[in-house]
RNA sequence: GCGGGCGUAGCUCAGUUGGUUAGAGCGCUGGCUUGUGGAGCCGGAGGUCGUGGGUUCAAGACCCAUCGCUCGCCCCA
């Protein structure tokens, strides 16, 4: 029985062309995060199971993560998300870190579930968090940052939308405006979260089922729909418009408008699945019909650092997954032509191995990445191979070149070739690399 | 964990109501000769038709099982 060449279920191999794209993508993410003053951090890919049990409950940890026992019987989890690790690290040096603390990371994460479009078992996720800012300026900054990320990939505002909501507002709406109990509000929040997946009649039926008969008679469903149908804050029922969370949302929307971010709107159906969010939540949604899903999600979670027994630190953060981002880039035709890491492909003609070695060494010494072709091939084969590997230039070394110390540099795209000194070749190649 | 779709060459696929030695395009490879490629022409390699069982004189095709991929549900960190 032959060994399978397939990668593990739900995980990907990164062949050089895939890795090259990933490097491009991550490079942009790092560049933008750092432009906003964020510092990169990392943590171990393995964490104690306790870190997730405290936050998520045992069910999701046992069923949706990779859990195993190490040789000393410790229960270990392959990290399914970065937020707990980041909170752990911040709590660990709570006193000595200066605030606001701006951190980002691009961890490789694993979740145990059936793979589907945009959602694999293995993925990478940009995590950006700002710690120590209790005010709305933190949310403003993070949404500006996400907007800058999409811009850096060449996306226009028409391609995606930023949607905002407030957990505080929804809690108030469910408890005080609709009068739901704790349990009902929880179920209703989950239902609202998947409202866009089901049709309206079905939604109304399911919402009805959550409510008690008296609440139903009091018109709770109608009141709920009035909340959920609001396209702007002013559409909300008067009792809610006056709430402090609406003031905060309005302030956030105003700031973003001032920052020229136009594709942002209030959306009361944005709930975010997990419970640690405490206030404003947001998502970035791809508007392409074939990828109509959330690419990025985040919000404020002021309580997490405090779980480690230190004073709480107000925090806002978001995660952006590589799989949906890649889908976005491909579907909107934003994929750039990516170049090889090699600047030149070196082709020898005749028995010039010793002399060519010297030229190669000099080129490398001067900072040029040189891939050397196999000896004894025809020039045409060298060209084809270099082209296939997306290498832009071929340097030809033969008897003539060695005698004159002028080397043939061929541009595979223009097909032009000319003789140059090695330093000249270095400068041409580096100019191209920088272009 | 649940449901739908699909597994034929490296890739994309075609294979007529079951009928002899399994096909195309692209890709790969050799040549059209030895210092300038992408075209064209002529060759070549490569498939126990995902796997195992069954029905049949006969299975790539039909049935069962199993594995894998994929899309969706649950869940979404």
Short mmCIF file of C-alpha atoms (C1' of nucleotides) in Angstrom, two decimals:
data_model
loop_
_atom_site.label_atom_id
_atom_site.label_comp_id
_atom_site.label_asym_id
_atom_site.label_seq_id
_atom_site.Cartn_x
_atom_site.Cartn_y
_atom_site.Cartn_z
CA UNK A 1 0.00 0.00 0.00
CA UNK A 2 1.53 3.26 -1.12
CA UNK A 3 1.72 6.18 1.26
CA UNK A 4 -0.77 8.94 0.60
CA UNK A 5 0.57 12.23 -0.72
CA UNK A 6 -2.44 14.12 0.58
CA UNK A 7 -2.03 16.50 3.49
CA UNK A 8 -3.93 15.83 6.68
CA UNK A 9 -7.67 16.49 6.48
CA UNK A 10 -8.53 20.17 6.58
CA UNK A 11 -4.87 21.19 6.46
CA UNK A 12 -2.87 22.58 3.58
CA UNK A 13 0.51 22.04 2.04
CA UNK A 14 2.21 25.25 1.08
CA UNK A 15 4.13 24.64 -2.11
CA UNK A 16 6.52 27.49 -2.96
CA UNK A 17 3.90 29.34 -4.99
CA UNK A 18 1.43 29.06 -2.08
CA UNK A 19 4.04 30.10 0.43
CA UNK A 20 4.98 33.01 -1.79
CA UNK A 21 1.38 34.20 -1.72
CA UNK A 22 1.23 33.74 2.02
CA UNK A 23 4.39 35.77 2.42
CA UNK A 24 2.86 38.51 0.30
CA UNK A 25 -0.34 38.47 2.33
CA UNK A 26 1.34 38.37 5.72
CA UNK A 27 3.80 41.02 4.60
CA UNK A 28 0.94 43.42 3.93
CA UNK A 29 -0.68 42.58 7.25
CA UNK A 30 2.56 43.19 9.16
CA UNK A 31 3.24 46.39 7.28
CA UNK A 32 -0.17 47.88 8.08
CA UNK A 33 -0.20 46.73 11.70
CA UNK A 34 3.23 48.20 12.24
CA UNK A 35 2.24 51.42 10.52
CA UNK A 36 -0.33 51.79 13.30
CA UNK A 37 2.31 51.22 15.94
CA UNK A 38 1.58 47.57 16.74
CA UNK A 39 4.33 45.19 17.85
CA UNK A 40 4.48 41.53 16.89
CA UNK A 41 4.38 38.86 19.57
CA UNK A 42 3.92 35.10 19.59
CA UNK A 43 3.14 32.30 22.01
CA UNK A 44 3.47 28.51 22.05
CA UNK A 45 1.16 26.56 19.79
CA UNK A 46 0.35 24.31 22.77
CA UNK A 47 -1.51 25.60 25.79
CA UNK A 48 -2.90 23.99 28.90
CA UNK A 49 -6.55 23.02 28.53
CA UNK A 50 -7.37 25.20 31.55
CA UNK A 51 -6.79 28.34 29.53
CA UNK A 52 -9.78 27.54 27.33
CA UNK A 53 -12.00 25.85 29.88
CA UNK A 54 -12.17 29.05 31.90
CA UNK A 55 -13.43 31.00 28.95
CA UNK A 56 -15.29 28.69 26.61
CA UNK A 57 -16.75 25.86 28.65
CA UNK A 58 -15.74 22.23 28.40
CA UNK A 59 -18.07 21.24 25.58
CA UNK A 60 -16.52 23.33 22.85
CA UNK A 61 -13.01 22.59 24.04
CA UNK A 62 -13.51 18.85 24.01
CA UNK A 63 -15.41 18.68 20.75
CA UNK A 64 -13.89 21.38 18.62
CA UNK A 65 -10.23 21.45 19.54
CA UNK A 66 -7.26 19.15 19.28
CA UNK A 67 -6.82 17.90 22.85
CA UNK A 68 -4.39 15.27 24.02
CA UNK A 69 -2.36 14.21 27.01
CA UNK A 70 1.37 14.69 27.02
CA UNK A 71 3.75 12.09 28.45
CA UNK A 72 3.27 13.47 31.95
CA UNK A 73 -0.53 13.28 31.62
CA UNK A 74 -1.01 17.03 31.25
CA UNK A 75 -4.03 17.91 29.17
CA UNK A 76 -2.83 19.94 26.25
CA UNK A 77 -4.68 21.87 23.54
CA UNK A 78 -3.39 22.95 20.16
CA UNK A 79 -4.43 26.59 20.27
CA UNK A 80 -7.74 27.21 18.46
CA UNK A 81 -7.49 30.98 18.89
CA UNK A 82 -4.95 33.51 20.04
CA UNK A 83 -6.94 35.74 22.37
CA UNK A 84 -6.51 33.61 25.53
CA UNK A 85 -2.76 33.33 24.98
CA UNK A 86 -2.46 37.07 24.44
CA UNK A 87 -4.49 37.77 27.57
CA UNK A 88 -2.34 35.32 29.51
CA UNK A 89 0.83 37.07 28.36
CA UNK A 90 -0.49 40.51 29.21
CA UNK A 91 -1.66 39.36 32.63
CA UNK A 92 1.75 37.78 33.22
CA UNK A 93 3.43 41.17 33.00
CA UNK A 94 0.45 43.29 33.90
CA UNK A 95 2.45 45.87 35.86
CA UNK A 96 5.45 46.37 33.65
CA UNK A 97 3.87 46.69 30.20
CA UNK A 98 3.17 50.26 29.15
CA UNK A 99 -0.34 51.15 28.08
CA UNK A 100 -1.83 51.53 25.63
CA UNK A 101 -0.26 48.29 24.56
CA UNK A 102 -0.56 47.55 20.86
CA UNK A 103 0.11 43.96 19.88
CA UNK A 104 -0.36 41.83 16.80
CA UNK A 105 0.40 38.27 15.80
CA UNK A 106 -0.24 35.89 12.91
CA UNK A 107 -0.59 32.53 14.64
CA UNK A 108 -1.30 29.18 13.06
CA UNK A 109 -4.48 27.87 14.69
CA UNK A 110 -6.28 24.51 14.67
CA UNK A 111 -9.89 23.57 15.26
CA UNK A 112 -11.38 20.12 15.11
CA UNK A 113 -14.40 20.19 12.84
CA UNK A 114 -15.58 19.27 9.36
CA UNK A 115 -13.84 21.50 6.82
CA UNK A 116 -15.96 23.69 4.58
CA UNK A 117 -15.51 26.68 2.33
CA UNK A 118 -13.54 29.38 4.08
CA UNK A 119 -13.17 27.28 7.18
CA UNK A 120 -10.43 24.67 7.44
CA UNK A 121 -9.02 22.81 10.39
CA UNK A 122 -5.70 24.54 10.03
CA UNK A 123 -5.56 28.25 9.40
CA UNK A 124 -3.67 31.43 10.16
CA UNK A 125 -5.24 34.45 11.71
CA UNK A 126 -4.06 37.98 12.09
CA UNK A 127 -4.81 39.05 15.64
CA UNK A 128 -4.65 42.72 16.51
CA UNK A 129 -5.35 43.91 20.04
CA UNK A 130 -5.03 47.16 21.88
CA UNK A 131 -4.89 46.92 25.67
CA UNK A 132 -5.50 49.67 28.17
CA UNK A 133 -7.84 52.00 26.29
CA UNK A 134 -11.31 52.13 27.85
CA UNK A 135 -12.63 54.74 25.40
CA UNK A 136 -14.07 54.52 21.94
CA UNK A 137 -10.79 55.68 20.36
CA UNK A 138 -9.61 52.08 20.61
CA UNK A 139 -12.46 50.84 18.40
CA UNK A 140 -11.91 53.73 16.02
CA UNK A 141 -8.25 52.84 15.65
CA UNK A 142 -8.86 49.15 15.06
CA UNK A 143 -11.50 49.77 12.44
CA UNK A 144 -9.24 52.28 10.73
CA UNK A 145 -6.56 49.62 10.79
CA UNK A 146 -8.80 46.96 9.25
CA UNK A 147 -9.87 49.40 6.61
CA UNK A 148 -6.20 50.11 5.85
CA UNK A 149 -5.54 46.39 5.53
CA UNK A 150 -8.15 45.96 2.84
CA UNK A 151 -6.96 49.06 1.09
CA UNK A 152 -3.41 47.71 1.07
CA UNK A 153 -4.60 44.71 -0.95
CA UNK A 154 -6.17 47.02 -3.49
CA UNK A 155 -9.74 46.53 -2.30
CA UNK A 156 -12.27 49.28 -2.82
CA UNK A 157 -14.98 50.10 -0.26
CA UNK A 158 -17.63 48.64 -2.56
CA UNK A 159 -16.10 45.18 -2.16
CA UNK A 160 -16.71 44.81 1.57
CA UNK A 161 -18.60 46.27 4.45
CA UNK A 162 -17.81 46.94 8.08
CA UNK A 163 -20.74 46.23 10.39
CA UNK A 164 -20.99 47.44 13.95
CA UNK A 165 -23.12 46.61 16.90
CA UNK A 166 -23.01 46.79 20.65
CA UNK A 167 -23.42 43.89 23.05
CA UNK A 168 -24.51 46.34 25.72
CA UNK A 169 -27.21 47.64 23.45
CA UNK A 170 -28.45 44.17 22.60
CA UNK A 171 -28.37 43.09 26.24
CA UNK A 172 -30.44 46.10 27.13
CA UNK A 173 -32.82 45.46 24.26
CA UNK A 174 -33.31 41.79 25.14
CA UNK A 175 -33.57 42.20 28.89
CA UNK A 176 -35.11 45.60 29.46
CA UNK A 177 -36.92 46.37 26.24
CA UNK A 178 -38.22 42.87 25.51
CA UNK A 179 -38.17 41.70 29.11
CA UNK A 180 -36.51 38.34 28.44
CA UNK A 181 -34.98 36.18 31.12
CA UNK A 182 -31.27 35.40 31.15
CA UNK A 183 -31.76 32.02 29.47
CA UNK A 184 -34.15 33.38 26.84
CA UNK A 185 -31.85 36.26 26.03
CA UNK A 186 -28.96 33.86 25.53
CA UNK A 187 -30.94 31.67 23.12
CA UNK A 188 -32.26 34.71 21.33
CA UNK A 189 -28.76 36.11 20.88
CA UNK A 190 -27.66 32.84 19.26
CA UNK A 191 -30.69 32.95 17.02
CA UNK A 192 -30.08 36.55 15.98
CA UNK A 193 -26.53 35.59 15.12
CA UNK A 194 -27.75 33.20 12.44
CA UNK A 195 -30.68 35.30 11.28
CA UNK A 196 -29.15 35.87 7.84
CA UNK A 197 -29.03 32.11 7.22
CA UNK A 198 -32.73 31.50 7.58
CA UNK A 199 -35.75 33.15 6.02
CA UNK A 200 -37.93 35.58 7.89
CA UNK A 201 -40.89 33.33 8.52
CA UNK A 202 -38.68 30.63 9.93
CA UNK A 203 -36.86 33.18 12.05
CA UNK A 204 -40.14 34.45 13.49
CA UNK A 205 -41.18 30.90 14.29
CA UNK A 206 -37.91 30.16 16.07
CA UNK A 207 -38.03 33.46 17.93
CA UNK A 208 -41.54 32.69 19.06
CA UNK A 209 -40.35 29.38 20.41
CA UNK A 210 -37.81 31.08 22.63
CA UNK A 211 -40.43 33.32 24.23
CA UNK A 212 -42.88 32.60 26.99
CA UNK A 213 -46.62 32.88 26.14
CA UNK A 214 -47.00 36.15 28.04
CA UNK A 215 -44.04 37.69 26.26
CA UNK A 216 -45.47 36.58 22.96
CA UNK A 217 -48.79 38.20 23.77
CA UNK A 218 -46.99 41.38 24.75
CA UNK A 219 -45.72 41.56 21.16
CA UNK A 220 -42.10 40.72 21.89
CA UNK A 221 -41.47 39.37 18.38
CA UNK A 222 -42.72 42.54 16.74
CA UNK A 223 -40.62 44.61 19.07
CA UNK A 224 -37.60 42.42 18.35
CA UNK A 225 -38.03 42.78 14.61
CA UNK A 226 -38.27 46.52 14.99
CA UNK A 227 -34.85 46.42 16.61
CA UNK A 228 -33.32 44.00 14.13
CA UNK A 229 -34.70 45.81 11.09
CA UNK A 230 -32.98 49.03 12.05
CA UNK A 231 -30.56 50.04 9.30
CA UNK A 232 -29.37 53.06 11.23
CA UNK A 233 -29.32 54.01 14.89
CA UNK A 234 -32.16 56.47 14.46
CA UNK A 235 -34.43 53.63 13.28
CA UNK A 236 -34.28 52.07 16.73
CA UNK A 237 -37.23 52.35 19.11
CA UNK A 238 -37.10 55.52 21.18
CA UNK A 239 -36.37 53.68 24.42
CA UNK A 240 -33.17 52.28 22.89
CA UNK A 241 -32.04 55.40 21.07
CA UNK A 242 -31.56 57.07 24.43
CA UNK A 243 -29.29 54.28 25.72
CA UNK A 244 -25.64 55.09 26.40
CA UNK A 245 -24.45 52.36 24.04
CA UNK A 246 -26.20 54.08 21.15
CA UNK A 247 -24.38 57.28 22.00
CA UNK A 248 -21.11 55.37 21.89
CA UNK A 249 -22.00 53.73 18.57
CA UNK A 250 -22.93 57.08 17.11
CA UNK A 251 -19.66 58.57 18.26
CA UNK A 252 -17.81 55.67 16.66
CA UNK A 253 -19.69 56.03 13.37
CA UNK A 254 -19.03 59.76 13.34
CA UNK A 255 -15.31 59.28 13.92
CA UNK A 256 -15.13 56.77 11.12
CA UNK A 257 -16.96 59.08 8.76
CA UNK A 258 -14.46 61.78 9.65
CA UNK A 259 -11.69 59.32 8.78
CA UNK A 260 -13.24 58.87 5.33
CA UNK A 261 -14.41 55.34 6.00
CA UNK A 262 -17.67 55.14 4.15
CA UNK A 263 -18.50 51.43 4.03
CA UNK A 264 -19.41 51.09 7.66
CA UNK A 265 -22.86 50.75 9.10
CA UNK A 266 -24.77 49.80 12.20
CA UNK A 267 -26.12 46.23 12.05
CA UNK A 268 -28.11 44.97 15.04
CA UNK A 269 -27.82 41.35 13.87
CA UNK A 270 -24.05 41.27 14.48
CA UNK A 271 -23.74 39.36 17.74
CA UNK A 272 -20.43 37.46 17.52
CA UNK A 273 -20.65 33.93 18.80
CA UNK A 274 -18.63 34.08 21.94
CA UNK A 275 -19.52 35.38 25.29
CA UNK A 276 -16.45 37.32 26.27
CA UNK A 277 -17.36 40.44 24.33
CA UNK A 278 -18.57 43.15 26.61
CA UNK A 279 -19.49 46.09 24.43
CA UNK A 280 -18.94 47.07 20.82
CA UNK A 281 -18.54 44.22 18.31
CA UNK A 282 -17.81 44.43 14.61
CA UNK A 283 -17.33 42.32 11.53
CA UNK A 284 -15.99 42.87 8.07
CA UNK A 285 -18.10 41.11 5.46
CA UNK A 286 -17.14 40.25 1.91
CA UNK A 287 -19.86 41.59 -0.41
CA UNK A 288 -18.96 39.26 -3.28
CA UNK A 289 -21.95 36.95 -3.84
CA UNK A 290 -19.73 33.84 -3.92
CA UNK A 291 -18.02 34.63 -0.65
CA UNK A 292 -20.73 36.37 1.27
CA UNK A 293 -19.35 35.77 4.69
CA UNK A 294 -17.59 37.38 7.57
CA UNK A 295 -13.86 37.66 7.07
CA UNK A 296 -12.97 39.47 10.22
CA UNK A 297 -14.57 39.79 13.59
CA UNK A 298 -13.78 41.49 16.81
CA UNK A 299 -14.84 43.75 19.58
CA UNK A 300 -14.25 44.84 23.12
CA UNK A 301 -13.57 42.31 25.82
CA UNK A 302 -12.70 44.08 29.01
CA UNK A 303 -12.90 41.07 31.29
CA UNK A 304 -10.41 38.52 29.95
CA UNK A 305 -7.10 39.70 31.39
CA UNK A 306 -8.73 39.95 34.81
CA UNK A 307 -9.41 36.20 34.78
CA UNK A 308 -5.74 35.68 35.57
CA UNK A 309 -6.13 37.30 38.95
CA UNK A 310 -4.72 40.68 38.06
CA UNK A 311 -6.53 43.99 37.69
CA UNK A 312 -8.60 43.95 34.51
CA UNK A 313 -7.30 45.63 31.38
CA UNK A 314 -9.79 47.09 28.91
CA UNK A 315 -9.13 45.49 25.54
CA UNK A 316 -10.36 45.69 21.97
CA UNK A 317 -9.20 43.23 19.35
CA UNK A 318 -10.04 41.46 16.15
CA UNK A 319 -9.08 38.38 14.18
CA UNK A 320 -8.75 38.11 10.42
CA UNK A 321 -8.52 34.64 8.91
CA UNK A 322 -6.20 33.84 6.04
CA UNK A 323 -8.60 31.50 4.25
CA UNK A 324 -11.45 33.96 3.82
CA UNK A 325 -9.01 36.75 3.10
CA UNK A 326 -7.45 34.67 0.34
CA UNK A 327 -10.90 33.94 -1.07
CA UNK A 328 -11.60 37.65 -1.00
CA UNK A 329 -8.39 38.53 -2.81
CA UNK A 330 -8.96 35.89 -5.47
CA UNK A 331 -12.63 36.56 -6.08
CA UNK A 332 -12.13 40.29 -6.41
CA UNK A 333 -9.21 39.72 -8.74
CA UNK A 334 -6.71 41.43 -6.48
CA UNK A 335 -3.99 38.83 -6.85
CA UNK A 336 -0.70 40.41 -7.90
CA UNK A 337 1.90 38.67 -10.03
CA UNK A 338 4.30 37.36 -7.48
CA UNK A 339 8.00 37.16 -8.21
CA UNK A 340 10.41 34.44 -7.36
CA UNK A 341 12.73 34.87 -4.42
CA UNK A 342 15.54 34.26 -6.91
CA UNK A 343 16.68 37.35 -8.78
CA UNK A 344 18.52 35.51 -11.51
CA UNK A 345 18.80 32.06 -12.97
CA UNK A 346 22.31 31.26 -14.02
CA UNK A 347 22.88 29.23 -17.17
CA UNK A 348 26.27 27.92 -18.15
CA UNK A 349 27.38 27.04 -21.64
CA UNK A 350 30.23 24.65 -22.18
CA UNK A 351 32.75 23.52 -19.64
CA UNK A 352 32.96 26.67 -17.55
CA UNK A 353 32.01 25.35 -14.14
CA UNK A 354 35.04 26.74 -12.30
CA UNK A 355 34.81 30.21 -13.79
CA UNK A 356 31.06 30.36 -13.33
CA UNK A 357 31.43 29.51 -9.66
CA UNK A 358 33.44 32.65 -9.19
CA UNK A 359 30.83 34.83 -10.89
CA UNK A 360 28.05 33.23 -8.84
CA UNK A 361 29.96 33.82 -5.63
CA UNK A 362 30.49 37.44 -6.51
CA UNK A 363 26.85 38.01 -7.38
CA UNK A 364 25.77 36.47 -4.09
CA UNK A 365 28.37 38.48 -2.23
CA UNK A 366 26.78 41.59 -3.71
CA UNK A 367 23.35 40.56 -2.48
CA UNK A 368 21.83 38.94 -5.54
CA UNK A 369 19.84 35.72 -5.12
CA UNK A 370 21.17 33.31 -7.71
CA UNK A 371 19.71 29.93 -8.64
CA UNK A 372 22.15 27.93 -10.73
CA UNK A 373 20.80 25.83 -13.56
CA UNK A 374 22.00 22.32 -14.22
CA UNK A 375 25.03 22.03 -16.46
CA UNK A 376 24.88 20.62 -19.95
CA UNK A 377 21.44 21.92 -20.87
CA UNK A 378 20.49 23.91 -23.88
CA UNK A 379 19.79 27.60 -23.43
CA UNK A 380 16.18 27.18 -24.49
CA UNK A 381 15.66 24.72 -21.64
CA UNK A 382 17.20 27.12 -19.16
CA UNK A 383 14.88 29.87 -20.31
CA UNK A 384 11.80 27.72 -20.02
CA UNK A 385 12.74 26.53 -16.59
CA UNK A 386 13.52 30.02 -15.33
CA UNK A 387 10.21 31.25 -16.72
CA UNK A 388 8.38 28.42 -15.04
CA UNK A 389 9.94 29.39 -11.74
CA UNK A 390 8.94 33.04 -12.28
CA UNK A 391 12.54 34.20 -12.31
CA UNK A 392 12.85 37.42 -14.26
CA UNK A 393 16.47 37.29 -15.43
CA UNK A 394 18.86 34.71 -16.78
CA UNK A 395 22.60 35.29 -16.57
CA UNK A 396 24.51 33.35 -19.19
CA UNK A 397 28.07 32.31 -18.49
CA UNK A 398 30.15 30.87 -21.31
CA UNK A 399 33.71 31.06 -22.58
CA UNK A 400 33.10 34.49 -24.09
CA UNK A 401 31.76 35.92 -20.85
CA UNK A 402 34.60 34.57 -18.78
CA UNK A 403 37.20 35.92 -21.20
CA UNK A 404 35.70 39.42 -21.37
CA UNK A 405 34.27 39.58 -17.83
CA UNK A 406 31.12 40.91 -19.46
CA UNK A 407 28.16 38.63 -18.76
CA UNK A 408 25.00 38.18 -20.75
CA UNK A 409 21.91 39.28 -18.87
CA UNK A 410 18.65 38.25 -20.46
CA UNK A 411 15.31 39.70 -19.46
CA UNK A 412 12.85 36.87 -20.00
CA UNK A 413 9.86 39.14 -20.32
CA UNK A 414 11.24 41.53 -22.94
CA UNK A 415 13.48 38.73 -24.37
CA UNK A 416 16.27 41.32 -24.64
CA UNK A 417 19.78 40.36 -23.69
CA UNK A 418 22.93 42.40 -23.37
CA UNK A 419 26.46 42.19 -21.99
CA UNK A 420 27.20 43.82 -18.66
CA UNK A 421 29.80 43.79 -15.93
CA UNK A 422 28.82 41.98 -12.75
CA UNK A 423 28.33 45.20 -10.73
CA UNK A 424 26.09 46.53 -13.49
CA UNK A 425 24.05 43.33 -13.42
CA UNK A 426 23.70 43.68 -9.68
CA UNK A 427 22.37 47.17 -10.03
CA UNK A 428 19.91 46.28 -12.81
CA UNK A 429 18.60 43.30 -10.88
CA UNK A 430 18.25 45.23 -7.65
CA UNK A 431 16.40 48.03 -9.42
CA UNK A 432 13.96 45.49 -10.73
CA UNK A 433 13.58 43.90 -7.33
CA UNK A 434 12.71 47.26 -5.81
CA UNK A 435 10.24 48.18 -8.55
"C1'" G B 1 -21.75 14.85 14.98
"C1'" C B 2 -25.76 15.32 10.66
"C1'" G B 3 -27.10 15.88 5.32
"C1'" G B 4 -26.25 16.75 -0.26
"C1'" G B 5 -22.70 16.27 -4.47
"C1'" C B 6 -18.37 14.00 -6.51
"C1'" G B 7 -14.02 10.18 -7.00
"C1'" U B 8 -11.41 7.81 -14.74
"C1'" A B 9 -3.60 10.06 -16.66
"C1'" G B 10 0.09 15.22 -12.95
"C1'" C B 11 -4.42 18.87 -14.05
"C1'" U B 12 -9.51 19.75 -16.36
"C1'" C B 13 -12.65 16.31 -17.98
"C1'" A B 14 -15.21 12.75 -22.03
"C1'" G B 15 -16.57 7.73 -21.87
"C1'" U B 16 -23.62 6.59 -25.47
"C1'" U B 17 -29.49 1.76 -22.46
"C1'" G B 18 -23.29 -2.74 -19.03
"C1'" G B 19 -20.04 -5.30 -24.69
"C1'" U B 20 -13.55 -6.74 -26.89
"C1'" U B 21 -6.73 -3.95 -26.41
"C1'" A B 22 -9.41 3.02 -21.67
"C1'" G B 23 -9.86 8.57 -24.58
"C1'" A B 24 -9.09 14.16 -25.42
"C1'" G B 25 -6.94 18.88 -24.21
"C1'" C B 26 -3.28 20.93 -21.24
"C1'" G B 27 1.14 19.52 -18.65
"C1'" C B 28 5.63 16.34 -18.54
"C1'" U B 29 9.42 14.17 -21.70
"C1'" G B 30 12.68 13.06 -26.48
"C1'" G B 31 13.68 14.95 -31.40
"C1'" C B 32 13.48 18.77 -35.59
"C1'" U B 33 21.52 19.23 -33.20
"C1'" U B 34 25.36 21.60 -30.49
"C1'" G B 35 25.11 30.45 -27.67
"C1'" U B 36 18.91 32.97 -27.21
"C1'" G B 37 12.98 29.93 -25.29
"C1'" G B 38 7.75 30.63 -25.66
"C1'" A B 39 4.82 28.78 -32.11
"C1'" G B 40 4.67 24.52 -35.20
"C1'" C B 41 5.62 19.38 -36.57
"C1'" C B 42 6.97 14.14 -35.33
"C1'" G B 43 7.65 10.65 -31.24
"C1'" G B 44 7.37 8.91 -25.84
"C1'" A B 45 6.15 7.99 -20.82
"C1'" G B 46 2.11 7.97 -17.56
"C1'" G B 47 -4.26 4.90 -15.57
"C1'" U B 48 -4.89 -2.50 -11.24
"C1'" C B 49 -11.12 3.76 -13.65
"C1'" G B 50 -10.32 5.74 -4.91
"C1'" U B 51 -10.49 0.78 -2.25
"C1'" G B 52 -13.03 -3.95 -1.01
"C1'" G B 53 -17.00 -7.06 -1.96
"C1'" G B 54 -21.44 -8.33 -4.92
"C1'" U B 55 -24.81 -8.90 -9.50
"C1'" U B 56 -23.62 -10.61 -14.70
"C1'" C B 57 -21.29 -14.66 -19.97
"C1'" A B 58 -19.33 -9.52 -19.52
"C1'" A B 59 -18.63 -3.74 -14.82
"C1'" G B 60 -15.25 2.52 -15.50
"C1'" A B 61 -20.72 2.21 -15.86
"C1'" C B 62 -25.43 -1.35 -11.73
"C1'" C B 63 -25.81 -2.68 -6.03
"C1'" C B 64 -23.53 -2.66 -0.97
"C1'" A B 65 -19.68 -1.22 2.17
"C1'" U B 66 -15.48 1.71 3.06
"C1'" C B 67 -12.02 5.73 2.41
"C1'" G B 68 -11.17 10.50 0.39
"C1'" C B 69 -12.57 15.29 -1.56
"C1'" U B 70 -16.28 19.02 -1.68
"C1'" C B 71 -20.68 22.05 -0.36
"C1'" G B 72 -24.02 22.97 3.50
"C1'" C B 73 -25.96 22.25 8.81
"C1'" C B 74 -24.38 22.37 14.05
"C1'" C B 75 -20.57 25.56 15.87
"C1'" C B 76 -17.81 29.76 14.97
"C1'" A B 77 -12.54 31.34 18.57
#
